[in-house]
Short mmCIF file of C-alpha atoms in Angstrom, two decimals:
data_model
loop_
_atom_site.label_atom_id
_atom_site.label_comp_id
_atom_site.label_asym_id
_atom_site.label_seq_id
_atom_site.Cartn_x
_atom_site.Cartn_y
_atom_site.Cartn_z
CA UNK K 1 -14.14 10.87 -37.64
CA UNK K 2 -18.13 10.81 -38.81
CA UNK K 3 -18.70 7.81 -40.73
CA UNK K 4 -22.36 8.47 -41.59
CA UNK K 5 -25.14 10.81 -41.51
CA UNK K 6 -28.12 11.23 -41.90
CA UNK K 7 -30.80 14.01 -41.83
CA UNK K 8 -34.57 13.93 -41.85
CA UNK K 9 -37.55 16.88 -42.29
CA UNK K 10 -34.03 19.64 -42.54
CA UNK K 11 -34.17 22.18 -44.80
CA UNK K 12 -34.89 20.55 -48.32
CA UNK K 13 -34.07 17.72 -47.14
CA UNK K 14 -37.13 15.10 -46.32
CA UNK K 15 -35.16 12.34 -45.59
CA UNK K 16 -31.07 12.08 -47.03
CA UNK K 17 -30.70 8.23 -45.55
CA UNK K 18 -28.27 6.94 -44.05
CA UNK K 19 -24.62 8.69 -45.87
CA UNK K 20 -21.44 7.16 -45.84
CA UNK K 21 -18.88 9.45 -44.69
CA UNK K 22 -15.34 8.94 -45.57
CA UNK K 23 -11.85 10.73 -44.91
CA UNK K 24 -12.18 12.14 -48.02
CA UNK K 25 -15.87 12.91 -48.94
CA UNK K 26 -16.84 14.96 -51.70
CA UNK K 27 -20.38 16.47 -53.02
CA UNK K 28 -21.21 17.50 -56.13
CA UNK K 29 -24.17 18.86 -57.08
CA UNK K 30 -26.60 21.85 -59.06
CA UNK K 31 -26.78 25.47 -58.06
CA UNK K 32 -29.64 25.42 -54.41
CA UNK K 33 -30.29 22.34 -54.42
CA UNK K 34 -29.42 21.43 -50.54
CA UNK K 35 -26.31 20.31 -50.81
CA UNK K 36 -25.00 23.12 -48.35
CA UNK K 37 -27.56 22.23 -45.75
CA UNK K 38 -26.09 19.35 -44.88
CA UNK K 39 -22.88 21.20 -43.95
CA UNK K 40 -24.94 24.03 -41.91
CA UNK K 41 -26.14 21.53 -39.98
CA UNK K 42 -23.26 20.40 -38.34
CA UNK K 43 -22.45 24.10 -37.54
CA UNK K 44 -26.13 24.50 -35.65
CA UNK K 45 -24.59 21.49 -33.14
CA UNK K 46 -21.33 22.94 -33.25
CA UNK K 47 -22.86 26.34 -31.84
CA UNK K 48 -25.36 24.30 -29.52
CA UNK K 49 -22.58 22.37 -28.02
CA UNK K 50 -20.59 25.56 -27.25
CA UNK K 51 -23.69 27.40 -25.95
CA UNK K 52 -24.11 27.84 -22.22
CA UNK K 53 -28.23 27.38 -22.08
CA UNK K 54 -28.11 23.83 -21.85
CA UNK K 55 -31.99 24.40 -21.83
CA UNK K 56 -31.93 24.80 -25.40
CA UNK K 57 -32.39 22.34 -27.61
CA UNK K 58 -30.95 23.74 -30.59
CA UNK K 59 -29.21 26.88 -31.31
CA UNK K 60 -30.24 28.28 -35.05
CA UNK K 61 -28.02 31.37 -34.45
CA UNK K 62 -28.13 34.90 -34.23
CA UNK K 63 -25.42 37.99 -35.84
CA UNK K 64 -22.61 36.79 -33.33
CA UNK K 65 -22.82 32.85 -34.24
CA UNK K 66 -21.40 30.21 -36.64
CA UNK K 67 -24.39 30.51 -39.00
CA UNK K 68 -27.95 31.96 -38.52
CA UNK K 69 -30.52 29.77 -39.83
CA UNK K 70 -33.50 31.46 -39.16
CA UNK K 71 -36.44 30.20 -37.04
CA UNK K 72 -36.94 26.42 -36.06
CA UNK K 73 -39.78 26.59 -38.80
CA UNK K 74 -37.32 28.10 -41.53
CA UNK K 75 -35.35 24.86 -41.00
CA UNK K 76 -38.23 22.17 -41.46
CA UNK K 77 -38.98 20.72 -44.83
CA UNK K 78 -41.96 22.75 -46.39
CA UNK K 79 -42.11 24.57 -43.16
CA UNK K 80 -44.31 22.43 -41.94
CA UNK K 81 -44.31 21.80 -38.21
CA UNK K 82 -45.99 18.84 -37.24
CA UNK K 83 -42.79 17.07 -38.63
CA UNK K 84 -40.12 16.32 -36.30
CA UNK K 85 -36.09 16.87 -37.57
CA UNK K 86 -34.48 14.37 -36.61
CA UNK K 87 -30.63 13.69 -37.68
CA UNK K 88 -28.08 10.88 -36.82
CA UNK K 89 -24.28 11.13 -36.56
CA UNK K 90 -22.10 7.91 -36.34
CA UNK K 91 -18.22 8.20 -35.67
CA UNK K 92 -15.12 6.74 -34.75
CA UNK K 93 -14.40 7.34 -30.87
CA UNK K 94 -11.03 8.38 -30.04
CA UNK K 95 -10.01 5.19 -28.50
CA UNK K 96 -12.00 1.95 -27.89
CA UNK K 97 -14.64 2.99 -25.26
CA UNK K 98 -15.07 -0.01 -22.06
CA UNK K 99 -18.00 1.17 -20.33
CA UNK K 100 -18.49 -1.07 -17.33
CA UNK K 101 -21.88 -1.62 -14.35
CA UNK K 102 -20.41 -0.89 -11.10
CA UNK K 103 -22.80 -3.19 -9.61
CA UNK K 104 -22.00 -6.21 -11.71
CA UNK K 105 -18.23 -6.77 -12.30
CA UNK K 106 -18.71 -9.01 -15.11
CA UNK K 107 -21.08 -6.73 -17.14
CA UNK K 108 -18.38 -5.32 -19.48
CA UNK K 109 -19.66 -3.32 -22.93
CA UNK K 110 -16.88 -1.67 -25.26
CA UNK K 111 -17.23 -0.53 -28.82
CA UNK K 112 -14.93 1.88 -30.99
CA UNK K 113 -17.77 3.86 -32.60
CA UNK K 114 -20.96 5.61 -31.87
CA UNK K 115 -24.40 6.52 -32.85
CA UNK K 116 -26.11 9.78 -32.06
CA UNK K 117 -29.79 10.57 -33.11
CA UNK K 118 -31.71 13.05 -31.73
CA UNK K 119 -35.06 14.16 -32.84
CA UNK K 120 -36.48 17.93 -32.30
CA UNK K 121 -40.12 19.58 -32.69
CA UNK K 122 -41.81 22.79 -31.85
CA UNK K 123 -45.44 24.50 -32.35
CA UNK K 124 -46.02 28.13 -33.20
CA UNK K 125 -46.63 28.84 -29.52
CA UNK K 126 -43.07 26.66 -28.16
CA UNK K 127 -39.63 26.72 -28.53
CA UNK K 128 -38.27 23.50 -30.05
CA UNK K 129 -37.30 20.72 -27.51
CA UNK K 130 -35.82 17.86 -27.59
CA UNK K 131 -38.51 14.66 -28.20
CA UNK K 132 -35.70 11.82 -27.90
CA UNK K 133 -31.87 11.32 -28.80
CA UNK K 134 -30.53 7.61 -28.52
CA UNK K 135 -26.66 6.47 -28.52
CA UNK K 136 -25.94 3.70 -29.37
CA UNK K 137 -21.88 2.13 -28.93
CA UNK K 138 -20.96 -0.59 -31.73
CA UNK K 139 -18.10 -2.62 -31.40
CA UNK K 140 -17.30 -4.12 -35.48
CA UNK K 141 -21.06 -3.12 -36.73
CA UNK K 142 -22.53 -4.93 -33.95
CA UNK K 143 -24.70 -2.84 -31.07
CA UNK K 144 -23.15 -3.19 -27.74
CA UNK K 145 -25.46 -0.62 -25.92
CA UNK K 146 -28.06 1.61 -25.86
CA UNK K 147 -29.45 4.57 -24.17
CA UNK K 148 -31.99 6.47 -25.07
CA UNK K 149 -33.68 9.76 -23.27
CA UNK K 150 -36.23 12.04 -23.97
CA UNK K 151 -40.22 12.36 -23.54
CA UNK K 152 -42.90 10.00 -23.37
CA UNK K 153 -46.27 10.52 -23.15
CA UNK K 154 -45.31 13.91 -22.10
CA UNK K 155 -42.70 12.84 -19.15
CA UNK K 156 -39.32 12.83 -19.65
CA UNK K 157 -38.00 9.08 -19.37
CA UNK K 158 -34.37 7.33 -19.87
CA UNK K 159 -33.86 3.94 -20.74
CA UNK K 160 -30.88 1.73 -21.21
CA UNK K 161 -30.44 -1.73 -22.74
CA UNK K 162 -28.77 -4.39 -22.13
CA UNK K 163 -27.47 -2.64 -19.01
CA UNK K 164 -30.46 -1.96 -16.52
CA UNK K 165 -30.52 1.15 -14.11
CA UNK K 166 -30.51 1.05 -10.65
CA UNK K 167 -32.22 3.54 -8.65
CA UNK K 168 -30.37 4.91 -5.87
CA UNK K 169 -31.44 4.72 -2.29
CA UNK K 170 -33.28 7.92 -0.81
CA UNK K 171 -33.04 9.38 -4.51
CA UNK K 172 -36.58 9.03 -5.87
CA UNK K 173 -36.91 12.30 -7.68
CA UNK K 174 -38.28 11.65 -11.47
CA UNK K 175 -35.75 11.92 -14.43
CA UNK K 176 -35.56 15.35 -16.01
CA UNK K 177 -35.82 16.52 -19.63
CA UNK K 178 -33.03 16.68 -21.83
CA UNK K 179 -30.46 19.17 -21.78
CA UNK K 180 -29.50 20.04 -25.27
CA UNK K 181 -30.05 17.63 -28.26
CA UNK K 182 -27.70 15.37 -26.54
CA UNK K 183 -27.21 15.56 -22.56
CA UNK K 184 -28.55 14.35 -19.37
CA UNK K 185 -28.71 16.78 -16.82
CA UNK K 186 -26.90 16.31 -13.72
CA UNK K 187 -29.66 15.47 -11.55
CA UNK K 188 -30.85 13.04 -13.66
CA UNK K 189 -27.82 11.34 -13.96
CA UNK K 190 -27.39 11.33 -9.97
CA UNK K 191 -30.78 9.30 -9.51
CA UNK K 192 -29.03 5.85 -10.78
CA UNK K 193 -26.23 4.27 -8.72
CA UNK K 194 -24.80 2.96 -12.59
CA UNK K 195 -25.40 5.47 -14.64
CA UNK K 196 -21.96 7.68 -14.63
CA UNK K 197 -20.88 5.74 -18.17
CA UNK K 198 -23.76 7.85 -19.85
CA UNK K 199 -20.99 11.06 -19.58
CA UNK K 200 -18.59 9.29 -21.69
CA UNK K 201 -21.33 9.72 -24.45
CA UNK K 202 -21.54 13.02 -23.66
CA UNK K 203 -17.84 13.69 -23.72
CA UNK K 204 -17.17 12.18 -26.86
CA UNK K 205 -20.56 13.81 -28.83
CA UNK K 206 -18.41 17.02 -27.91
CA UNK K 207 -15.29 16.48 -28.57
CA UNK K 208 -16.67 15.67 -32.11
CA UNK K 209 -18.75 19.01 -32.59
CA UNK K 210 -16.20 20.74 -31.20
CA UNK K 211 -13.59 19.89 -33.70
CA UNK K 212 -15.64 20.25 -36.72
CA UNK K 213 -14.80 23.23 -38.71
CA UNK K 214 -16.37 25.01 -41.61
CA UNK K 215 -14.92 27.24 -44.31
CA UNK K 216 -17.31 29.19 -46.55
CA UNK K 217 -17.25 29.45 -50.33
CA UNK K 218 -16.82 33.42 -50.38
CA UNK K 219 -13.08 34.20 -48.30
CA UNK K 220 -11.45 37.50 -47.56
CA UNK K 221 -9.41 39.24 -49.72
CA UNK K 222 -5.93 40.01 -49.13
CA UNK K 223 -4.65 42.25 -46.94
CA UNK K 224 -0.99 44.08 -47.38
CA UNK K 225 -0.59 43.83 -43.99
CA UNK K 226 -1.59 41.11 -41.12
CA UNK K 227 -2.12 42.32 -37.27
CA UNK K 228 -0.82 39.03 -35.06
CA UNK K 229 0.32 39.30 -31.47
CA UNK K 230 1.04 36.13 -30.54
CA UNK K 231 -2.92 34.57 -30.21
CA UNK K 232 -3.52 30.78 -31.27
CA UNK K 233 -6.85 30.81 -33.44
CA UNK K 234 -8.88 28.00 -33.05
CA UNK K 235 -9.58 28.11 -37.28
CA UNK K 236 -8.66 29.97 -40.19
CA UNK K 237 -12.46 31.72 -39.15
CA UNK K 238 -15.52 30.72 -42.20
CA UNK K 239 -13.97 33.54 -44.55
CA UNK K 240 -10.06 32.47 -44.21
CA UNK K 241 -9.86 35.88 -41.84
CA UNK K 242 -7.43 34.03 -39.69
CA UNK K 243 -5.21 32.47 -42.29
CA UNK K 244 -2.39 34.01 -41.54
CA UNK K 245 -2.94 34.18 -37.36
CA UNK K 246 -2.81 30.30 -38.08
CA UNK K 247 0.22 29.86 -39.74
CA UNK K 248 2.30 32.31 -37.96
CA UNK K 249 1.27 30.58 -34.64
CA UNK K 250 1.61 26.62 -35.77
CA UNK K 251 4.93 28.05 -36.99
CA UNK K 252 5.92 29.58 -33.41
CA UNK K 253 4.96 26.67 -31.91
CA UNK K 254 7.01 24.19 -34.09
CA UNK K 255 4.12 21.89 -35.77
CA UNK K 256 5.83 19.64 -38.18
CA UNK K 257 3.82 17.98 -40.83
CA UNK K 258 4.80 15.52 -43.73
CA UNK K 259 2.58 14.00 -46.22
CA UNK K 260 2.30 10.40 -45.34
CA UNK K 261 4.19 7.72 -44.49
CA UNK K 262 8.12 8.07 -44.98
CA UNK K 263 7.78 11.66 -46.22
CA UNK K 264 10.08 13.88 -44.62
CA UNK K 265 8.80 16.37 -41.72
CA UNK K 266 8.83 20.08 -42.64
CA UNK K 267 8.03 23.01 -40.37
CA UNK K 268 4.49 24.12 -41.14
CA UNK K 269 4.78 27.73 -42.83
CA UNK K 270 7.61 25.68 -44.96
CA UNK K 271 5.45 22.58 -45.27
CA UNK K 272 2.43 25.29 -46.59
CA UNK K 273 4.85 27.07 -48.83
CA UNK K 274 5.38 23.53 -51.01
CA UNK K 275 2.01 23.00 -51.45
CA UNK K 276 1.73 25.98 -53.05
CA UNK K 277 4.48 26.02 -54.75
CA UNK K 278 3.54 21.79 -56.08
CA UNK K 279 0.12 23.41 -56.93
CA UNK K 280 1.51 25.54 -59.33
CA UNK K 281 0.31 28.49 -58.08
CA UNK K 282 3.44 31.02 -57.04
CA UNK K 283 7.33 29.98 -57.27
CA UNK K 284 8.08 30.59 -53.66
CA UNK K 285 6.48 32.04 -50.62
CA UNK K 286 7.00 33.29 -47.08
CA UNK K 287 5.35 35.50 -44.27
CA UNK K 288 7.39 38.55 -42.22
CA UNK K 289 7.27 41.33 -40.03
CA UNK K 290 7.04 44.52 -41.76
CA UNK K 291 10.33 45.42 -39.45
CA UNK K 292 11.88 43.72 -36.28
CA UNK K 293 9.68 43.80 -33.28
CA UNK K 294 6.71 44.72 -35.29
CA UNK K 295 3.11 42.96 -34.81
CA UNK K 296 2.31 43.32 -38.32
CA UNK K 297 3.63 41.17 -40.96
CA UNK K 298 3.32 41.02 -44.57
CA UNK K 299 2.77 38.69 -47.09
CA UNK K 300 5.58 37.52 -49.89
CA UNK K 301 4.96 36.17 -53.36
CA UNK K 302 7.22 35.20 -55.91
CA UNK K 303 5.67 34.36 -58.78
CA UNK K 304 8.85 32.61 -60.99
CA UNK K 305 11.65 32.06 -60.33
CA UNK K 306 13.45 34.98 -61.99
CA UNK K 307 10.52 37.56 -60.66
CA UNK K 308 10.53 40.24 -58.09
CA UNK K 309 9.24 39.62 -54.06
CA UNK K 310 5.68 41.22 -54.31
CA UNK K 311 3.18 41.68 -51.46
CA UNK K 312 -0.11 39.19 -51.51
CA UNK K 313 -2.26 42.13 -53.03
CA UNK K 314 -0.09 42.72 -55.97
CA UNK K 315 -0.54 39.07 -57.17
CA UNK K 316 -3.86 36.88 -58.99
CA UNK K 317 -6.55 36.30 -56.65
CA UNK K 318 -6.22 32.61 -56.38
CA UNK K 319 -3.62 32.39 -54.10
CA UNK K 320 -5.81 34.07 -51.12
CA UNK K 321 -8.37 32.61 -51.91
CA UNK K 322 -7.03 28.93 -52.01
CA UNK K 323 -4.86 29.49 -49.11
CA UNK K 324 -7.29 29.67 -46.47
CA UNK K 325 -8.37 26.03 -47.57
CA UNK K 326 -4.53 24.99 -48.15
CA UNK K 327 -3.43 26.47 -44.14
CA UNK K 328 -7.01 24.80 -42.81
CA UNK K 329 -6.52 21.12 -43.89
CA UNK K 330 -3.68 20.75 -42.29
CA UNK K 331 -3.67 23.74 -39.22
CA UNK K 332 -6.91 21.87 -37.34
CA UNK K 333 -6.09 19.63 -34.76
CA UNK K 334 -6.00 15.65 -35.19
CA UNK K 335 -8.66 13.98 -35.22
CA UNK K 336 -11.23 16.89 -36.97
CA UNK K 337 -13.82 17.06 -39.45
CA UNK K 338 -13.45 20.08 -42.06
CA UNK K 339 -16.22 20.86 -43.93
CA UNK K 340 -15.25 23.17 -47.36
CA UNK K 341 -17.71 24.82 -49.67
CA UNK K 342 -15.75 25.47 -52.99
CA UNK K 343 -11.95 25.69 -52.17
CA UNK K 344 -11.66 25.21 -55.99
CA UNK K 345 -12.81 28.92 -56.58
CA UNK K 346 -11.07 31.17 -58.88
CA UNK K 347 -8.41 28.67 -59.63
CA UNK K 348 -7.19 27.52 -62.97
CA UNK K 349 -8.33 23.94 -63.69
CA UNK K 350 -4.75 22.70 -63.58
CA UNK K 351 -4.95 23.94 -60.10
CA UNK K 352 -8.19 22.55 -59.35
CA UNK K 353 -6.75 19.39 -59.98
CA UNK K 354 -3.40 19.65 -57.63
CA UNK K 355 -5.58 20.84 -55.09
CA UNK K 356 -7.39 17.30 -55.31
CA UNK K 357 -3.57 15.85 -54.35
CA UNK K 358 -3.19 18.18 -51.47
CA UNK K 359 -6.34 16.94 -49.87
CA UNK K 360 -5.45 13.49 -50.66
CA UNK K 361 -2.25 14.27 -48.29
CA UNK K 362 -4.34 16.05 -45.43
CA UNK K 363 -5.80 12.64 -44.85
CA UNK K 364 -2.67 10.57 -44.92
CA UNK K 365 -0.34 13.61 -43.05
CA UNK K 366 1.25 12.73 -40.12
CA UNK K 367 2.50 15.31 -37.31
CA UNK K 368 4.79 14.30 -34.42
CA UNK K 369 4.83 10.85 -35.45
CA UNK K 370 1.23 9.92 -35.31
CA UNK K 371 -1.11 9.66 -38.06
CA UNK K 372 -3.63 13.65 -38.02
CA UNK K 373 -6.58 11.60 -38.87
CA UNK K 374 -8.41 14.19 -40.62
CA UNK K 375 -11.56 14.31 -42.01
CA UNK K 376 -12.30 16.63 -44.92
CA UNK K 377 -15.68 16.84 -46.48
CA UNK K 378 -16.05 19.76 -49.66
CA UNK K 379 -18.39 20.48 -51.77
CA UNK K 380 -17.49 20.99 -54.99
CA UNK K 381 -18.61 21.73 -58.92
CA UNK K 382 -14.83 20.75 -60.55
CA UNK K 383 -14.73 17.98 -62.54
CA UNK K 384 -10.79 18.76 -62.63
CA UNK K 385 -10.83 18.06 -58.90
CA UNK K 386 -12.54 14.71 -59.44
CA UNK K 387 -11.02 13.98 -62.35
CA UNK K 388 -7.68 13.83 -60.67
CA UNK K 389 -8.78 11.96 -57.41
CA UNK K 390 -10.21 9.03 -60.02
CA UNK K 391 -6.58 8.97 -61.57
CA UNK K 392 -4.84 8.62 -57.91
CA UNK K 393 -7.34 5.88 -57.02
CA UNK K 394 -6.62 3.92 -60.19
CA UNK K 395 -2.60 4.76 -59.53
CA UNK K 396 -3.18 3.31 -55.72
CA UNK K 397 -2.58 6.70 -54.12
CA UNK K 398 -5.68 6.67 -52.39
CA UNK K 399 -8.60 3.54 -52.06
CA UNK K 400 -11.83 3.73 -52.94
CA UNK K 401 -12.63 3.06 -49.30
CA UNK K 402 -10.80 6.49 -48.45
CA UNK K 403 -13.38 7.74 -50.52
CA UNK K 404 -16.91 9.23 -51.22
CA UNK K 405 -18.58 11.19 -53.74
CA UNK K 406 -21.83 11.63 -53.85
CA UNK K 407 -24.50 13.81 -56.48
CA UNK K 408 -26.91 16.01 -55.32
CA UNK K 409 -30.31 17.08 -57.03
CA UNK K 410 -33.45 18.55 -56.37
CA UNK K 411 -36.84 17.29 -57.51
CA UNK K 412 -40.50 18.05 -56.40
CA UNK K 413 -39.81 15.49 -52.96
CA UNK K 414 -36.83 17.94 -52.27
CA UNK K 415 -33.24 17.24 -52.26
CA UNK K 416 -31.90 13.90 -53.63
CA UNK K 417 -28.52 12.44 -52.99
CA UNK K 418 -26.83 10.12 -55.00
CA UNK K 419 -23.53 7.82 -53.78
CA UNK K 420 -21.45 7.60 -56.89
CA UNK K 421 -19.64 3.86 -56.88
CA UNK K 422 -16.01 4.05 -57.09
CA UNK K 423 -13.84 0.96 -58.16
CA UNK K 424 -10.69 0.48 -57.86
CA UNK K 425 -9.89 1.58 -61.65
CA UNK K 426 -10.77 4.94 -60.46
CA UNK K 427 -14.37 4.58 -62.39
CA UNK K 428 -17.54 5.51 -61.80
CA UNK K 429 -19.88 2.65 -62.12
CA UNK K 430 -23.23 4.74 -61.92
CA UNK K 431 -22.31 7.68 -63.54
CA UNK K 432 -25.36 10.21 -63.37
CA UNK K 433 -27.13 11.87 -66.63
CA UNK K 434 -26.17 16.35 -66.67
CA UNK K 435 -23.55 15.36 -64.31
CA UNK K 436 -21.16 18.33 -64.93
CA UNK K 437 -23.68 19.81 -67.77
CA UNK K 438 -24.43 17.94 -70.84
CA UNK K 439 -21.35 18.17 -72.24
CA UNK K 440 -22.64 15.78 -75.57
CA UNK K 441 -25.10 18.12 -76.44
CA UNK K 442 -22.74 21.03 -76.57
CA UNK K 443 -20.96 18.75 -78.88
CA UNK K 444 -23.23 18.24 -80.93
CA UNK K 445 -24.41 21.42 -81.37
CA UNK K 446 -21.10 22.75 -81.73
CA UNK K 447 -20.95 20.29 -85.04
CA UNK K 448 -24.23 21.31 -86.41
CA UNK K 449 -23.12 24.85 -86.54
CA UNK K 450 -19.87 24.13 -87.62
CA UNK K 451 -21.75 22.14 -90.61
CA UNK K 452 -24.25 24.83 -91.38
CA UNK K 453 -21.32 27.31 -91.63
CA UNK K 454 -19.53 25.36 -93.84
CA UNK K 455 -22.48 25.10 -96.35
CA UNK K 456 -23.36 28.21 -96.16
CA UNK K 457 -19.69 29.49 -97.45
CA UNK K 458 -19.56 26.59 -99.92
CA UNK K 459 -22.97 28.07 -101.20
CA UNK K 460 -21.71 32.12 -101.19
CA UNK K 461 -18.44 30.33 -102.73
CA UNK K 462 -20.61 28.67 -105.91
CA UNK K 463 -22.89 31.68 -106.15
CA UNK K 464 -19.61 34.46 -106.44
#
């Protein structure tokens, strides 16, 4: 689970500082101005990590990847490319990590999270390379160890601190560049007698990327009919194409999910058709073959509880469009980060504000008896949504703790974020001015009018 993050010189971003990620982390924020970026970041290490060119220090995409973002330049802030990017990830690790020196027993470092930054540049004439990325292990805020690789002076270097290197015998080749934004290559690695902890960094910086997962604000419409043989997506795919794939194959396999602690366990396409049903959306809902033995399965709607079974297509667009989100928060695997852009679209705003519980419940789920551990992060512009998640922090359904909002703006220094303070009253202690619009102003106007109407029929009333 991230836990901050931070991003410098990306995009219109000079310099976010350090974020506070939490389960549930939500960002608000005007029409362009960056708040997006932050998300298609991720997805450029996401694709990097899952490229096989571990010569490359970044992969910005092409037609067949997560997200194209143009040329290394595109990506700077004001394009300018004597700045470096440089971002930092912290998270959780999936257990408590005890690295230990193999030449001194008693030389024992463990920590439970970890620190990733990495910084990038490139000229006209080069393809961008990796300058430096650090890790750093913490064990309860306090830095346990770091290591830290990348190019000095021209010549690649790596350094570690407190635990010192050891050269091994006969091996006296010089360290090589970086591999990626965040590897050491092989041979590099094999030049120290102590330095096989440094692929635990490695392992756990991808098991991260790998389970992030991003869902787009713009998903596909519905279908009549679904194609599924049998296949186990890895998503619901950035448009909700897989949506139904998903949920026919957690089904198969007999995932069982409740909603937190002492809820009872439901199998999943069950367990997806009460959410739906709880967000007051449709009356009841299911998923078939179009006849036995078939590989192509339709889906059921019924609206109320008195009306006719109708196929997906025949009903409001809201349901497809908020099912994708619904079938993703809880289909990922334990232990991932979901990233959302807008799951609130076309939705009523009674809705909006249900769907606000239903991500409260991804984070607390459990499945098989263990806590999912899921991290969602969306971006949002409902103040039904939020509304709703300040009522179920002031009801103690969720802490403050659990939770982050943050405002984003644009000024002429680029993007600027804004962490909104939560209490535990559900209030916002720092609430920004045009927030959700200004909402006063309409007000006011609205009464001026109303006023100047009024007089104006009073004065066609004394003049008749």
């Amino acid at each position: 689970m991230l836990t901050e993050l931070r991003l410098q010189n990306f995009k219109a971003w000079k310099d976010t500082e350090s974020m506070r990620l939490a389960p549930l982390t939500v960002i608000f924020g005007t029409n362009s101005s960056g708040k997006s970026s932050l998300g298609h970041l991720l997805l450029a290490l996401k694709q990097t990590v899952l490229l096989t060119d571990r010569k490359r220090s970044l992969h910005l995409g092409d037609e067949n990847s997560l997200i194209d973002l143009g040329t290394f330049e595109d990506c700077l802030y004001d394009h300018d490319l004597s700045r470096l990017m440089s971002f930092a990830l912290s998270w959780k690790s999936r257990g408590d990590l005890v690295l230990k020196d193999i030449l001194d027993p008693s030389a024992i470092f463990q920590g439970d999270e970890l620190t990733l930054m990495a910084e990038i540049g490139a000229s006209k004439t080069e393809q961008p390379e990796t300058r430096r990325f650090t890790y750093t292990l913490h064990q309860q805020g306090h830095e346990e160890l770091i290591a830290s690789h990348g190019r000095r002076d021209g010549k690649p270097f790596l350094d570690c601190h407190p635990l010192r290197l050891v050269h091994a015998q006969g091996r006296n080749w010089g360290v090589e560049a970086p591999e990626k934004f965040y590897r050491f290559s092989d041979k590099t690695l094999s030049r120290y007698q102590n330095a096989h902890f440094l692929t635990d960094f490695v392992l756990e910086a991808e098991h991260l990327l790998e389970n992030f997962y991003h869902l787009g604000p713009l998903r596909s419409p519905p279908k009549r009919v679904y194609p599924w043989s049998g296949d186990t997506p890895p998503d619901v795919g950035a448009e909700g194409e897989l949506t139904i794939p998903a949920l026919l194959a957690a089904t198969q396999q007999g995932r069982k999910l409740n909603r937190g602690p002492k809820q009872k366990y439901q199998p999943f396409d069950t367990f997806i058709a009460s959410w739906l049903k709880d967000l007051g959306i449709i009356h009841e809902f299911k998923v078939e073959p179009i006849a036995a033995g078939r590989k192509e399965y339709e889906v059921l709607i019924q609206a109320h509880g008195s009306a006719p079974w109708v196929k997906l297509t025949d009903v409001g667009f809201g349901v497809s469009q908020v099912l994708p989100a619904l079938v993703q928060a809880f289909y990922a695997p334990s232990n991932s980060v979901l990233w959302m852009e807008q799951p609130e679209i076309h939705l009523h705003p009674r809705v909006q504000a249900n769907l606000a519980d239903a991500f409260i419940s991804a984070i607390q789920a459990r499945e098989d008896g263990e806590n999912r551990n899921t991290q969602l992060i969306i971006e949002s512009h409902s103040e039904h949504f939020l509304n709703r998640l300040q009522r179920r922090i002031a009801e103690g359904g969720v802490t403050p703790d659990e939770v982050a909002i943050y405002f984003v703006t644009r000024n002429r220094l680029g993007a600027h974020l804004e962490p909104l303070l939560l209490n535990e009253y559900g209030d916002i202690e720092n609430w920004p001015d045009d927030f959700f619009g200004d909402d006063m102003e309409d007000i006011t106007q609205r009464a001026l009018a109303a006023a100047r109407k009024r007089r104006a029929q009073k004065a066609q009333g004394a003049d008749a």
